[in-house]
Coordinates of C-alpha atoms in Angstrom, one line a residue:
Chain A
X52 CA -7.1 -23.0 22.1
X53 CA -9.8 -24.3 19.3
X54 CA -13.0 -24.9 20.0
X55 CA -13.2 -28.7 19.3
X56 CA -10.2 -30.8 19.8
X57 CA -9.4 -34.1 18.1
X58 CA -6.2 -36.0 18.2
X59 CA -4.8 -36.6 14.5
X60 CA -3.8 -39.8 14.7
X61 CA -2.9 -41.8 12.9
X62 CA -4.6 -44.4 14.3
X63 CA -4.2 -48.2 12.7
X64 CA -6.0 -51.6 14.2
X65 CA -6.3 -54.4 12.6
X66 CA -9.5 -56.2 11.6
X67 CA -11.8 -57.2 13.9
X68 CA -11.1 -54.2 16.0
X69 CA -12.6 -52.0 18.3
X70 CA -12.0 -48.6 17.6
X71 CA -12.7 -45.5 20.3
X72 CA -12.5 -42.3 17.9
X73 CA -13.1 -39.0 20.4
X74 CA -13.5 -35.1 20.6
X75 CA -13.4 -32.5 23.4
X76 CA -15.1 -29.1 23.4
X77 CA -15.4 -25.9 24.9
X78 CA -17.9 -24.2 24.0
X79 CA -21.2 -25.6 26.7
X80 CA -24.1 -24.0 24.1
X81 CA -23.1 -27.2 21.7
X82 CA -26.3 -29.3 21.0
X83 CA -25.6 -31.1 17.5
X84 CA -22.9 -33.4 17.8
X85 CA -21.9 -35.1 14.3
X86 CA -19.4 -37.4 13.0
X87 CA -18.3 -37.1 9.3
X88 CA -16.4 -39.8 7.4
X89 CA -14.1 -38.8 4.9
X90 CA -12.3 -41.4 2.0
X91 CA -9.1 -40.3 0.9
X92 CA -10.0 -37.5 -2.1
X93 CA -13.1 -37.4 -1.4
X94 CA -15.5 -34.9 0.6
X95 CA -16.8 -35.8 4.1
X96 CA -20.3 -37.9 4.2
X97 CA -22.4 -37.3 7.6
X98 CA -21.7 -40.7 9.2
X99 CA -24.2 -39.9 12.4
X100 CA -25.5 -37.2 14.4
X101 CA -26.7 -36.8 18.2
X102 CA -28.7 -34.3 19.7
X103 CA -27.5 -33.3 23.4
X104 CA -26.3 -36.0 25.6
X105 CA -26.8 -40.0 25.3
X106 CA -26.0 -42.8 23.1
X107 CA -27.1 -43.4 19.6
X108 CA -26.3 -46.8 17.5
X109 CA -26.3 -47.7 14.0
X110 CA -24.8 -51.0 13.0
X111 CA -21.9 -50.8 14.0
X112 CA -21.7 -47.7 15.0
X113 CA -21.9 -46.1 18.3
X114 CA -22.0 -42.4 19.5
X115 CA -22.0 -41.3 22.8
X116 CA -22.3 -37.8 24.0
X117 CA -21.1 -36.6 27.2
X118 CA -22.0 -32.8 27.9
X119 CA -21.1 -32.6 31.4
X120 CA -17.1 -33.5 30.3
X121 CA -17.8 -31.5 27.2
X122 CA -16.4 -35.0 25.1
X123 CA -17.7 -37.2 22.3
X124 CA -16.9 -40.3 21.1
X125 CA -16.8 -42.9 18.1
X126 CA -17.0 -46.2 18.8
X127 CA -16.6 -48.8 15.8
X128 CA -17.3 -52.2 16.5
X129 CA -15.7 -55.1 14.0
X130 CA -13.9 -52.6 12.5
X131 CA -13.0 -53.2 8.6
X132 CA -10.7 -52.4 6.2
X133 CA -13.3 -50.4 4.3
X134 CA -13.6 -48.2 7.8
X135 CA -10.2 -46.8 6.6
X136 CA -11.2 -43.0 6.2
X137 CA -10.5 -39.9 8.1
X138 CA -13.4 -39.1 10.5
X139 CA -14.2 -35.8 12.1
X140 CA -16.4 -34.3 14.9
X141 CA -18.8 -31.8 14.3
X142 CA -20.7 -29.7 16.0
X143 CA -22.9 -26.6 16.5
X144 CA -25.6 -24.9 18.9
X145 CA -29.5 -25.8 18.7
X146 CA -29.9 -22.2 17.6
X147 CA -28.0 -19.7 16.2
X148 CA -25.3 -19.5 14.0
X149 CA -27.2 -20.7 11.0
X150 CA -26.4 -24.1 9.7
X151 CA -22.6 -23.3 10.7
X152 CA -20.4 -26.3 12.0
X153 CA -17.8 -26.3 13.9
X154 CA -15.1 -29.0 13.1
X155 CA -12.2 -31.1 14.4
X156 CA -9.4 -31.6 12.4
X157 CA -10.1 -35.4 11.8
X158 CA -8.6 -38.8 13.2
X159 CA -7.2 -40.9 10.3
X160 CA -8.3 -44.3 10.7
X161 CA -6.4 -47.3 9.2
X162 CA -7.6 -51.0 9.6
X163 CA -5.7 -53.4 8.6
X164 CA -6.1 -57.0 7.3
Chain B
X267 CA -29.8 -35.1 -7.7
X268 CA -26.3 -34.7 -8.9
X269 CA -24.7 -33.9 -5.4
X270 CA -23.0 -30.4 -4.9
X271 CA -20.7 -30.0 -8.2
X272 CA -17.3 -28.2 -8.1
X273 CA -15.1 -27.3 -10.9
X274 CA -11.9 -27.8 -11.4
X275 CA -11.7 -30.8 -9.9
X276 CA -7.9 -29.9 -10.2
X277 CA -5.7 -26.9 -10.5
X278 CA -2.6 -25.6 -11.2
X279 CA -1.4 -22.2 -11.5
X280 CA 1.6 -19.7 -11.0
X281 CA 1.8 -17.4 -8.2
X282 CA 0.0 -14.0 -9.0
X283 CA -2.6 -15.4 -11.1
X284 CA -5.9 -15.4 -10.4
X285 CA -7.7 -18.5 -9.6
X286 CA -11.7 -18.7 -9.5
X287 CA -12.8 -22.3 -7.8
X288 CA -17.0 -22.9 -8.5
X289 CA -19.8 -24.5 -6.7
X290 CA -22.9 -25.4 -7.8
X291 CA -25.1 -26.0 -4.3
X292 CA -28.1 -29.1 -4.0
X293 CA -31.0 -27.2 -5.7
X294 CA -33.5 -26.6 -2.8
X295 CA -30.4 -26.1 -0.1
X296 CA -30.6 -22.3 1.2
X297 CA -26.8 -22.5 2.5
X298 CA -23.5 -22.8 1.4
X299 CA -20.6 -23.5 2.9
X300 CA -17.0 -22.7 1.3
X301 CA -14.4 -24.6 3.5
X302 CA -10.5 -25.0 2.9
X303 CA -9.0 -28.1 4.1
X304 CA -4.8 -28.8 5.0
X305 CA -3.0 -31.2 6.8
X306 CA -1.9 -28.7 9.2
X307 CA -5.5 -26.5 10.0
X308 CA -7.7 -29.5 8.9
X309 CA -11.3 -28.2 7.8
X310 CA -11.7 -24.3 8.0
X311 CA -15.0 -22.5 7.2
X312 CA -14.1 -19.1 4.8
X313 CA -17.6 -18.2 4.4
X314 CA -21.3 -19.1 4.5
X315 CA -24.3 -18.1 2.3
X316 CA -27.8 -18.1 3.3
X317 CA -30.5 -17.3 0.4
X318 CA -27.7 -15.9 -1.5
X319 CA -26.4 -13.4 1.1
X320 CA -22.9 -13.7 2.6
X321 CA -23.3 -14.1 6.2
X322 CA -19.9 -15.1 7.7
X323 CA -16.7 -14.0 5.8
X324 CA -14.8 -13.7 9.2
X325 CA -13.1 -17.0 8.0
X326 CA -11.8 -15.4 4.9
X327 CA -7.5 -15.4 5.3
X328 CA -7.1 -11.5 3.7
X329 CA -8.1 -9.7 1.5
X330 CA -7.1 -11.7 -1.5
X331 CA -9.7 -14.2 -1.0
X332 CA -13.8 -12.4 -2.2
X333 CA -16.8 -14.6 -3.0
X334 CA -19.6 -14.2 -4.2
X335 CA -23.6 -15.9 -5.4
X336 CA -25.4 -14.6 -7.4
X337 CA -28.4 -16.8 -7.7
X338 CA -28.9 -19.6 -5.8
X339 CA -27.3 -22.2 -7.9
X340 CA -24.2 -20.8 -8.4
X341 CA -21.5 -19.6 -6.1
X342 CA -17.8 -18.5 -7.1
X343 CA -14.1 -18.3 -4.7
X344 CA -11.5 -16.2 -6.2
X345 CA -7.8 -15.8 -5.0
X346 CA -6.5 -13.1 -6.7
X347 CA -3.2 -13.0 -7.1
X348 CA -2.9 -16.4 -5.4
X349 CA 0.3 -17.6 -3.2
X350 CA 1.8 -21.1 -2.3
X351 CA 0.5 -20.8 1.2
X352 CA -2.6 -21.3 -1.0
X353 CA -2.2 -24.4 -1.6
X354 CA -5.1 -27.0 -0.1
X355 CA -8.1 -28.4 -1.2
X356 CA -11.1 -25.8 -1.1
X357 CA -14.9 -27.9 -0.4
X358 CA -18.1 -26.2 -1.6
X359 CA -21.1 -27.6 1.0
X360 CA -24.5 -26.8 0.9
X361 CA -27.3 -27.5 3.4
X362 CA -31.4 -27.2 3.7
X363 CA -33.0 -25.4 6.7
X364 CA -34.0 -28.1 9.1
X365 CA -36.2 -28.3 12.1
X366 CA -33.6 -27.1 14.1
X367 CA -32.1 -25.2 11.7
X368 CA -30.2 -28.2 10.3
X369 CA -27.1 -30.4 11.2
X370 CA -26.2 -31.8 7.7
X371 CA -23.9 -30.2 5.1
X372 CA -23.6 -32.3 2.1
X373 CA -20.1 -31.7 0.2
X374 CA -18.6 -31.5 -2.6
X375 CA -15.5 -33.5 -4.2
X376 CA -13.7 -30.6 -3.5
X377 CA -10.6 -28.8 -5.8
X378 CA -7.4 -29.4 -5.5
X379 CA -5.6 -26.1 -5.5
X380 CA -1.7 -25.7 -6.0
X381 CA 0.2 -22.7 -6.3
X382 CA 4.0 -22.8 -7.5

């Protein structure tokens, strides 16, 4: 079993949409928790990060943290066509392990006009 | 800054041959990340530097696979000889030491390896 699990998709909404995008882990000495966007051919871009558990928002963006289920999640709010990327979970202890991340495989994302 | 830079952006090569992908980290970043990417794995770590000096290669497939950095703005992957199962696109990342050790890697555009 991996270590962070994310369900491939594809996923496809169309505009206006709310989209849930979501990890689970195993590993309890996670503290980082990150979400990377990455554009077709391109290299992932750090979309947001959160530190333990808890909610953190930007624009439309939403990340919530739950240790106790060991789950993350994604939320994109008015979701547009320019949100069409894959997006993957990150994460990694508070100490230890250098900068190493641990990633999910990705959820491809396609929103539709 | 220029971003991390990786060269070829592209290549194409025959089974057996050798194949060296480069990486040129975000001067300042003391890590670097080499990560293969397929549909069927998604993103796998091969090996990390910090301040030059391997310090994971438990990611590295066999014994085919070797890389190395020799200063801190240069780092090499070489497959030698290289198979189809090869195939994928291999990311260079590099990363500063944060606070906390750091939660960022910034990547590369990645090379798109394909072995016939």
């Amino acid at each position: 079993q991996k270590e962070v699990e994310q369900d491939p998709g594809p996923l496809s909404v169309p505009e206006g949409a709310i989209v849930s995008l979501n990890c689970t882990y195993s590993n309890s000495a996670f503290q980082y928790f990150m979400w990377y966007r990455q554009y077709s051919r391109k290299g992932p871009e750090l979309l947001m990060y959160t530190y333990s558990s808890g909610n953190k928002e930007d624009g439309r963006f939403t990340a919530q943290v739950d240790k106790s289920s060991k789950y993350i999640s994604l939320f994109i709010r008015d979701s547009q066509p320019s949100d069409s990327a894959t997006y993957l979970c990150a994460m990694r202890p508070y100490t230890g392990g250098g900068n190493k991340l641990t990633f999910g495989t990705g959820t491809q994302l396609k929103v539709e006009l | 800054d220029a971003g991390v830079i990786q060269s070829p952006r592209h290549e194409v090569t025959e089974m057996g041959q050798e194949v060296t992908l480069r990486c040129k980290p975000i001067s300042g970043h003391d890590y670097l990340f080499w990560y293969r990417q397929t549909m069927m794995r998604g993103l796998e770590l091969l090996i990390y530097f910090n301040n030059n000096v391997p310090i994971d290669d438990s990611g590295m497939p066999e014994d085919r696979f070797s890389a190395k950095m020799p200063n801190a703005s240069f780092s090499t992957l070489k497959i030698q000889p290289s198979e189809p199962r090869d195939s994928a696109v291999y990311f260079c990342a590099s990363s500063p030491t944060g606070l906390a050790g750091g939660y960022e890697q910034y990547f590369g555009p990645g090379t798109r390896l394909t072995v016939t």
